[in-house]
mmCIF file of C-alpha atoms in Angstrom:
data_model
loop_
_atom_site.group_PDB
_atom_site.id
_atom_site.type_symbol
_atom_site.label_atom_id
_atom_site.label_comp_id
_atom_site.label_asym_id
_atom_site.label_seq_id
_atom_site.Cartn_x
_atom_site.Cartn_y
_atom_site.Cartn_z
ATOM 1 C CA UNK A 1 -35.680 3.764 12.129
ATOM 2 C CA UNK A 2 -32.886 6.174 13.084
ATOM 3 C CA UNK A 3 -29.229 5.746 12.168
ATOM 4 C CA UNK A 4 -28.366 5.131 15.841
ATOM 5 C CA UNK A 5 -30.892 2.322 16.036
ATOM 6 C CA UNK A 6 -29.476 0.676 12.928
ATOM 7 C CA UNK A 7 -25.796 1.096 13.909
ATOM 8 C CA UNK A 8 -25.349 -2.162 15.937
ATOM 9 C CA UNK A 9 -26.512 -4.202 12.922
ATOM 10 C CA UNK A 10 -24.165 -2.508 10.453
ATOM 11 C CA UNK A 11 -21.256 -4.558 9.175
ATOM 12 C CA UNK A 12 -17.882 -3.604 10.688
ATOM 13 C CA UNK A 13 -14.856 -2.943 8.468
ATOM 14 C CA UNK A 14 -11.231 -3.991 8.883
ATOM 15 C CA UNK A 15 -10.439 -0.401 9.935
ATOM 16 C CA UNK A 16 -13.056 -0.620 12.726
ATOM 17 C CA UNK A 17 -11.557 -3.862 14.003
ATOM 18 C CA UNK A 18 -8.100 -2.277 13.910
ATOM 19 C CA UNK A 19 -9.312 0.629 16.064
ATOM 20 C CA UNK A 20 -10.591 -1.841 18.672
ATOM 21 C CA UNK A 21 -7.273 -3.700 18.481
ATOM 22 C CA UNK A 22 -5.406 -0.451 19.218
ATOM 23 C CA UNK A 23 -7.450 0.089 22.380
ATOM 24 C CA UNK A 24 -6.723 -3.483 23.498
ATOM 25 C CA UNK A 25 -2.989 -3.039 22.895
ATOM 26 C CA UNK A 26 -2.962 0.177 24.894
ATOM 27 C CA UNK A 27 -4.855 -1.517 27.736
ATOM 28 C CA UNK A 28 -2.333 -4.385 27.746
ATOM 29 C CA UNK A 29 0.586 -1.940 27.903
ATOM 30 C CA UNK A 30 -1.058 -0.072 30.803
ATOM 31 C CA UNK A 31 -1.698 -3.278 32.759
ATOM 32 C CA UNK A 32 -5.500 -3.053 32.498
ATOM 33 C CA UNK A 33 -5.591 -6.427 30.737
ATOM 34 C CA UNK A 34 -3.409 -9.461 31.286
ATOM 35 C CA UNK A 35 -2.155 -11.458 28.321
ATOM 36 C CA UNK A 36 -4.905 -14.081 28.539
ATOM 37 C CA UNK A 37 -7.664 -11.438 28.546
ATOM 38 C CA UNK A 38 -5.944 -9.590 25.723
ATOM 39 C CA UNK A 39 -5.776 -12.726 23.556
ATOM 40 C CA UNK A 40 -9.431 -13.592 24.238
ATOM 41 C CA UNK A 41 -10.645 -10.105 23.329
ATOM 42 C CA UNK A 42 -8.370 -9.928 20.309
ATOM 43 C CA UNK A 43 -9.819 -13.178 18.997
ATOM 44 C CA UNK A 44 -13.343 -11.863 19.556
ATOM 45 C CA UNK A 45 -12.417 -8.659 17.700
ATOM 46 C CA UNK A 46 -11.305 -10.476 14.560
ATOM 47 C CA UNK A 47 -14.412 -12.690 14.676
ATOM 48 C CA UNK A 48 -16.794 -9.720 15.059
ATOM 49 C CA UNK A 49 -18.904 -8.960 12.005
ATOM 50 C CA UNK A 50 -21.063 -6.046 13.232
ATOM 51 C CA UNK A 51 -20.682 -2.953 15.409
ATOM 52 C CA UNK A 52 -22.949 -4.560 17.972
ATOM 53 C CA UNK A 53 -20.418 -7.365 18.392
ATOM 54 C CA UNK A 54 -17.448 -4.978 18.592
ATOM 55 C CA UNK A 55 -18.830 -2.540 21.186
ATOM 56 C CA UNK A 56 -18.833 -4.867 24.280
ATOM 57 C CA UNK A 57 -15.175 -5.813 23.740
ATOM 58 C CA UNK A 58 -13.880 -2.426 24.970
ATOM 59 C CA UNK A 59 -16.885 -1.218 26.993
ATOM 60 C CA UNK A 60 -15.014 -1.456 30.336
ATOM 61 C CA UNK A 61 -11.825 0.242 29.077
ATOM 62 C CA UNK A 62 -11.212 3.996 29.487
ATOM 63 C CA UNK A 63 -11.230 6.069 26.331
ATOM 64 C CA UNK A 64 -12.973 3.348 24.340
ATOM 65 C CA UNK A 65 -16.533 4.665 24.334
ATOM 66 C CA UNK A 66 -16.287 5.842 20.736
ATOM 67 C CA UNK A 67 -14.195 3.103 19.206
ATOM 68 C CA UNK A 68 -16.752 1.400 17.026
ATOM 69 C CA UNK A 69 -20.011 3.250 16.598
ATOM 70 C CA UNK A 70 -18.972 6.905 16.139
ATOM 71 C CA UNK A 71 -16.819 5.942 13.161
ATOM 72 C CA UNK A 72 -19.506 4.082 11.245
ATOM 73 C CA UNK A 73 -19.200 6.050 8.018
ATOM 74 C CA UNK A 74 -16.160 8.288 8.274
ATOM 75 C CA UNK A 75 -14.143 6.849 5.399
ATOM 76 C CA UNK A 76 -16.100 4.539 3.148
ATOM 77 C CA UNK A 77 -14.383 5.470 -0.096
ATOM 78 C CA UNK A 78 -10.837 4.409 -0.888
ATOM 79 C CA UNK A 79 -8.194 7.082 -0.535
ATOM 80 C CA UNK A 80 -7.042 8.576 -3.819
ATOM 81 C CA UNK A 81 -3.540 9.907 -4.252
ATOM 82 C CA UNK A 82 -3.487 13.696 -4.219
ATOM 83 C CA UNK A 83 -7.032 14.230 -2.830
ATOM 84 C CA UNK A 84 -5.713 16.246 0.118
ATOM 85 C CA UNK A 85 -8.814 18.396 0.530
ATOM 86 C CA UNK A 86 -10.775 15.261 1.442
ATOM 87 C CA UNK A 87 -8.035 13.819 3.651
ATOM 88 C CA UNK A 88 -7.380 16.781 5.967
ATOM 89 C CA UNK A 89 -10.598 16.489 7.936
ATOM 90 C CA UNK A 90 -9.920 18.209 11.269
ATOM 91 C CA UNK A 91 -11.229 16.918 14.584
ATOM 92 C CA UNK A 92 -9.484 14.335 16.748
ATOM 93 C CA UNK A 93 -7.272 11.471 15.713
ATOM 94 C CA UNK A 94 -8.452 7.878 15.843
ATOM 95 C CA UNK A 95 -5.268 6.980 17.757
ATOM 96 C CA UNK A 96 -2.978 9.354 19.665
ATOM 97 C CA UNK A 97 -0.207 7.083 20.969
ATOM 98 C CA UNK A 98 1.385 3.641 20.722
ATOM 99 C CA UNK A 99 3.786 1.605 22.871
ATOM 100 C CA UNK A 100 5.976 -1.385 22.080
ATOM 101 C CA UNK A 101 7.951 -3.012 24.916
ATOM 102 C CA UNK A 102 9.782 -6.064 23.603
ATOM 103 C CA UNK A 103 7.065 -6.226 20.988
ATOM 104 C CA UNK A 104 5.746 -4.190 18.079
ATOM 105 C CA UNK A 105 2.911 -1.940 16.985
ATOM 106 C CA UNK A 106 1.365 -0.779 13.698
ATOM 107 C CA UNK A 107 -0.738 2.153 12.640
ATOM 108 C CA UNK A 108 -1.751 1.774 9.035
ATOM 109 C CA UNK A 109 -4.695 1.760 6.660
ATOM 110 C CA UNK A 110 -7.458 4.358 6.879
ATOM 111 C CA UNK A 111 -6.858 5.951 10.266
ATOM 112 C CA UNK A 112 -6.838 9.601 11.341
ATOM 113 C CA UNK A 113 -3.488 11.052 12.383
ATOM 114 C CA UNK A 114 -3.903 13.472 15.337
ATOM 115 C CA UNK A 115 -2.105 16.815 15.580
ATOM 116 C CA UNK A 116 0.491 15.026 17.737
ATOM 117 C CA UNK A 117 1.067 11.289 17.760
ATOM 118 C CA UNK A 118 3.377 9.933 20.483
ATOM 119 C CA UNK A 119 5.019 6.538 20.240
ATOM 120 C CA UNK A 120 7.569 4.652 22.339
ATOM 121 C CA UNK A 121 9.566 1.504 21.620
ATOM 122 C CA UNK A 122 11.880 -0.327 24.022
ATOM 123 C CA UNK A 123 13.514 -3.432 22.600
ATOM 124 C CA UNK A 124 10.796 -3.384 20.010
ATOM 125 C CA UNK A 125 9.620 -1.615 16.918
ATOM 126 C CA UNK A 126 6.740 0.161 15.300
ATOM 127 C CA UNK A 127 5.403 1.187 11.913
ATOM 128 C CA UNK A 128 3.442 4.404 11.328
ATOM 129 C CA UNK A 129 2.036 4.212 7.801
ATOM 130 C CA UNK A 130 0.427 7.428 6.504
ATOM 131 C CA UNK A 131 -0.156 6.361 2.891
ATOM 132 C CA UNK A 132 -3.913 5.851 3.333
ATOM 133 C CA UNK A 133 -4.327 7.988 6.438
ATOM 134 C CA UNK A 134 -6.503 11.034 7.060
ATOM 135 C CA UNK A 135 -5.130 14.025 8.946
ATOM 136 C CA UNK A 136 -6.624 16.000 11.815
ATOM 137 C CA UNK A 137 -4.654 19.076 10.760
ATOM 138 C CA UNK A 138 -2.627 20.483 7.880
ATOM 139 C CA UNK A 139 0.500 20.043 10.045
ATOM 140 C CA UNK A 140 0.955 16.980 12.267
ATOM 141 C CA UNK A 141 3.770 15.861 14.543
ATOM 142 C CA UNK A 142 4.971 12.280 14.983
ATOM 143 C CA UNK A 143 7.014 12.096 18.201
ATOM 144 C CA UNK A 144 9.125 8.923 18.324
ATOM 145 C CA UNK A 145 11.157 7.682 21.295
ATOM 146 C CA UNK A 146 13.188 4.583 20.428
ATOM 147 C CA UNK A 147 15.357 2.929 23.103
ATOM 148 C CA UNK A 148 17.273 -0.009 21.666
ATOM 149 C CA UNK A 149 14.513 -0.298 19.130
ATOM 150 C CA UNK A 150 13.359 1.140 15.855
ATOM 151 C CA UNK A 151 10.440 2.827 14.159
ATOM 152 C CA UNK A 152 9.495 3.412 10.564
ATOM 153 C CA UNK A 153 7.388 6.326 9.319
ATOM 154 C CA UNK A 154 5.980 5.787 5.819
ATOM 155 C CA UNK A 155 4.598 8.782 3.907
ATOM 156 C CA UNK A 156 3.024 8.972 0.444
ATOM 157 C CA UNK A 157 4.266 11.213 -2.371
ATOM 158 C CA UNK A 158 3.124 14.825 -1.997
ATOM 159 C CA UNK A 159 3.716 15.039 1.753
ATOM 160 C CA UNK A 160 6.338 17.458 3.068
ATOM 161 C CA UNK A 161 8.588 15.895 5.710
ATOM 162 C CA UNK A 162 10.607 17.699 8.398
ATOM 163 C CA UNK A 163 12.865 15.670 10.737
ATOM 164 C CA UNK A 164 13.865 17.193 14.091
ATOM 165 C CA UNK A 165 14.759 14.134 16.157
ATOM 166 C CA UNK A 166 17.915 13.656 18.223
ATOM 167 C CA UNK A 167 20.008 10.494 18.141
ATOM 168 C CA UNK A 168 22.538 9.225 20.705
ATOM 169 C CA UNK A 169 24.330 6.152 19.382
ATOM 170 C CA UNK A 170 21.329 6.061 17.083
ATOM 171 C CA UNK A 171 19.782 8.289 14.497
ATOM 172 C CA UNK A 172 16.910 9.755 12.547
ATOM 173 C CA UNK A 173 16.568 9.348 8.781
ATOM 174 C CA UNK A 174 16.756 12.721 6.967
ATOM 175 C CA UNK A 175 16.689 11.449 3.380
ATOM 176 C CA UNK A 176 13.111 12.541 2.666
ATOM 177 C CA UNK A 177 13.640 16.082 3.906
ATOM 178 C CA UNK A 178 13.684 18.838 1.313
ATOM 179 C CA UNK A 179 11.255 17.116 -1.066
ATOM 180 C CA UNK A 180 8.546 19.704 -1.808
ATOM 181 C CA UNK A 181 4.988 18.758 -0.956
ATOM 182 C CA UNK A 182 1.988 19.071 -3.227
ATOM 183 C CA UNK A 183 -0.278 22.149 -2.958
ATOM 184 C CA UNK A 184 -2.714 21.593 -0.093
ATOM 185 C CA UNK A 185 -0.818 18.540 1.132
ATOM 186 C CA UNK A 186 -0.009 17.910 4.806
ATOM 187 C CA UNK A 187 3.275 18.620 6.548
ATOM 188 C CA UNK A 188 4.638 15.839 8.765
ATOM 189 C CA UNK A 189 7.179 16.759 11.453
ATOM 190 C CA UNK A 190 9.109 13.821 12.910
ATOM 191 C CA UNK A 191 10.551 14.554 16.358
ATOM 192 C CA UNK A 192 11.792 12.544 19.316
ATOM 193 C CA UNK A 193 14.824 10.746 20.680
ATOM 194 C CA UNK A 194 16.704 7.595 19.638
ATOM 195 C CA UNK A 195 19.193 5.840 21.935
ATOM 196 C CA UNK A 196 20.846 2.774 20.461
ATOM 197 C CA UNK A 197 18.009 2.781 17.999
ATOM 198 C CA UNK A 198 16.746 4.487 14.899
ATOM 199 C CA UNK A 199 13.781 6.178 13.276
ATOM 200 C CA UNK A 200 13.466 5.787 9.523
ATOM 201 C CA UNK A 201 11.354 7.742 7.064
ATOM 202 C CA UNK A 202 10.337 6.212 3.717
ATOM 203 C CA UNK A 203 8.274 7.615 0.875
ATOM 204 C CA UNK A 204 6.220 4.904 -0.822
ATOM 205 C CA UNK A 205 3.186 4.495 -3.038
ATOM 206 C CA UNK A 206 0.172 2.519 -1.888
ATOM 207 C CA UNK A 207 -0.261 -1.002 -3.178
ATOM 208 C CA UNK A 208 -3.215 0.107 -5.310
ATOM 209 C CA UNK A 209 -1.193 2.936 -6.867
ATOM 210 C CA UNK A 210 1.732 0.608 -7.598
ATOM 211 C CA UNK A 211 -0.649 -1.834 -9.258
ATOM 212 C CA UNK A 212 -2.188 0.958 -11.340
ATOM 213 C CA UNK A 213 1.239 2.114 -12.556
ATOM 214 C CA UNK A 214 2.221 -1.481 -13.306
ATOM 215 C CA UNK A 215 -0.901 -1.949 -15.434
ATOM 216 C CA UNK A 216 -0.188 1.316 -17.265
ATOM 217 C CA UNK A 217 3.366 0.216 -18.076
ATOM 218 C CA UNK A 218 2.096 -3.161 -19.224
ATOM 219 C CA UNK A 219 -0.479 -1.530 -21.501
ATOM 220 C CA UNK A 220 2.168 0.788 -22.966
ATOM 221 C CA UNK A 221 4.473 -2.173 -23.578
ATOM 222 C CA UNK A 222 1.710 -4.070 -25.409
ATOM 223 C CA UNK A 223 0.930 -0.990 -27.503
ATOM 224 C CA UNK A 224 4.573 -0.647 -28.518
ATOM 225 C CA UNK A 225 4.754 -4.344 -29.361
ATOM 226 C CA UNK A 226 1.573 -4.147 -31.462
ATOM 227 C CA UNK A 227 2.847 -1.047 -33.266
ATOM 228 C CA UNK A 228 6.153 -2.797 -34.019
ATOM 229 C CA UNK A 229 4.367 -5.873 -35.387
ATOM 230 C CA UNK A 230 2.176 -3.669 -37.570
ATOM 231 C CA UNK A 231 5.195 -1.826 -38.922
ATOM 232 C CA UNK A 232 6.933 -5.091 -39.785
ATOM 233 C CA UNK A 233 3.822 -6.492 -41.446
ATOM 234 C CA UNK A 234 3.364 -3.459 -43.685
ATOM 235 C CA UNK A 235 7.031 -3.414 -44.631
ATOM 236 C CA UNK A 236 7.946 -0.078 -43.140
ATOM 237 C CA UNK A 237 11.488 -1.358 -42.460
ATOM 238 C CA UNK A 238 13.860 -1.088 -45.446
ATOM 239 C CA UNK A 239 14.360 -4.326 -47.314
ATOM 240 C CA UNK A 240 11.641 -6.239 -45.464
ATOM 241 C CA UNK A 241 9.183 -6.610 -48.410
ATOM 242 C CA UNK A 242 11.986 -7.911 -50.647
ATOM 243 C CA UNK A 243 13.051 -10.467 -48.050
ATOM 244 C CA UNK A 244 9.497 -11.824 -47.829
ATOM 245 C CA UNK A 245 9.145 -11.898 -51.599
ATOM 246 C CA UNK A 246 12.477 -13.706 -52.101
ATOM 247 C CA UNK A 247 11.495 -16.271 -49.496
ATOM 248 C CA UNK A 248 8.222 -16.983 -51.335
ATOM 249 C CA UNK A 249 10.122 -17.326 -54.646
ATOM 250 C CA UNK A 250 12.541 -19.844 -53.189
ATOM 251 C CA UNK A 251 9.700 -21.953 -51.841
ATOM 252 C CA UNK A 252 8.027 -21.905 -55.282
ATOM 253 C CA UNK A 253 11.242 -22.968 -57.004
ATOM 254 C CA UNK A 254 11.703 -25.895 -54.630
ATOM 255 C CA UNK A 255 8.145 -27.091 -55.303
ATOM 256 C CA UNK A 256 8.744 -26.911 -59.062
ATOM 257 C CA UNK A 257 11.973 -28.859 -58.768
ATOM 258 C CA UNK A 258 10.251 -31.626 -56.774
ATOM 259 C CA UNK A 259 7.453 -31.799 -59.347
ATOM 260 C CA UNK A 260 9.910 -32.120 -62.244
ATOM 261 C CA UNK A 261 11.860 -34.808 -60.388
ATOM 262 C CA UNK A 262 8.689 -36.871 -59.931
ATOM 263 C CA UNK A 263 7.842 -36.579 -63.641
ATOM 264 C CA UNK A 264 11.348 -37.742 -64.569
ATOM 265 C CA UNK A 265 11.044 -40.830 -62.347
ATOM 266 C CA UNK A 266 7.696 -41.735 -63.873
ATOM 267 C CA UNK A 267 9.191 -41.382 -67.351
ATOM 268 C CA UNK A 268 11.891 -43.875 -66.570
#
């Protein structure tokens, strides 16, 4: 049996369901779906377990022909920090734009950032999380337009950030500029316009990386504690052996005194 014949029976991942959700959000913003249809299809998306169940949800929407099946096995392995050669994959992005009008949007997890990603927020907000993302090119542009709204771009360590946005009664966050990227790492250029709004840029570790560092610190703390206990037990600290010996002598003397006192009472 060919791979194409097996594809509808393959189990869908959370990333596949998120790609379908993005198409539905775009269709809602464009007026192709009303809110009731959007909610029905969104519910069906989160209930879907296979690619065969996902495909009909967006079959009648433009640009959705490759949402589920063509991405069957793009990114099965978890993203490792610093593995840039495997994360800059070329090709097209899995999502090229996002809109939030009195609402919000998210792009996060294992998705492919296109060479240019356009996003717009009006009385709303959005989050573009690149910590586990793949990149269609060594240099990508995130173009943000925020009108009385806000957006947050999250990048992992090792990514070079350049901010070129313009703010009018608003602003773009430049704090992460100037931090050198890792060799072979991507370059993210944040552009756009903010009016009574803002675009922030944060550099954060993934949850898995934070957990790994936490476990390392915990292991180091336990090692130090064990080493300290061993040192105290072997008497490496000055005066410690004498203190233990004196304590044992005092206990022995008290026992002898009690024994003599009992003998005296019996003698009476």
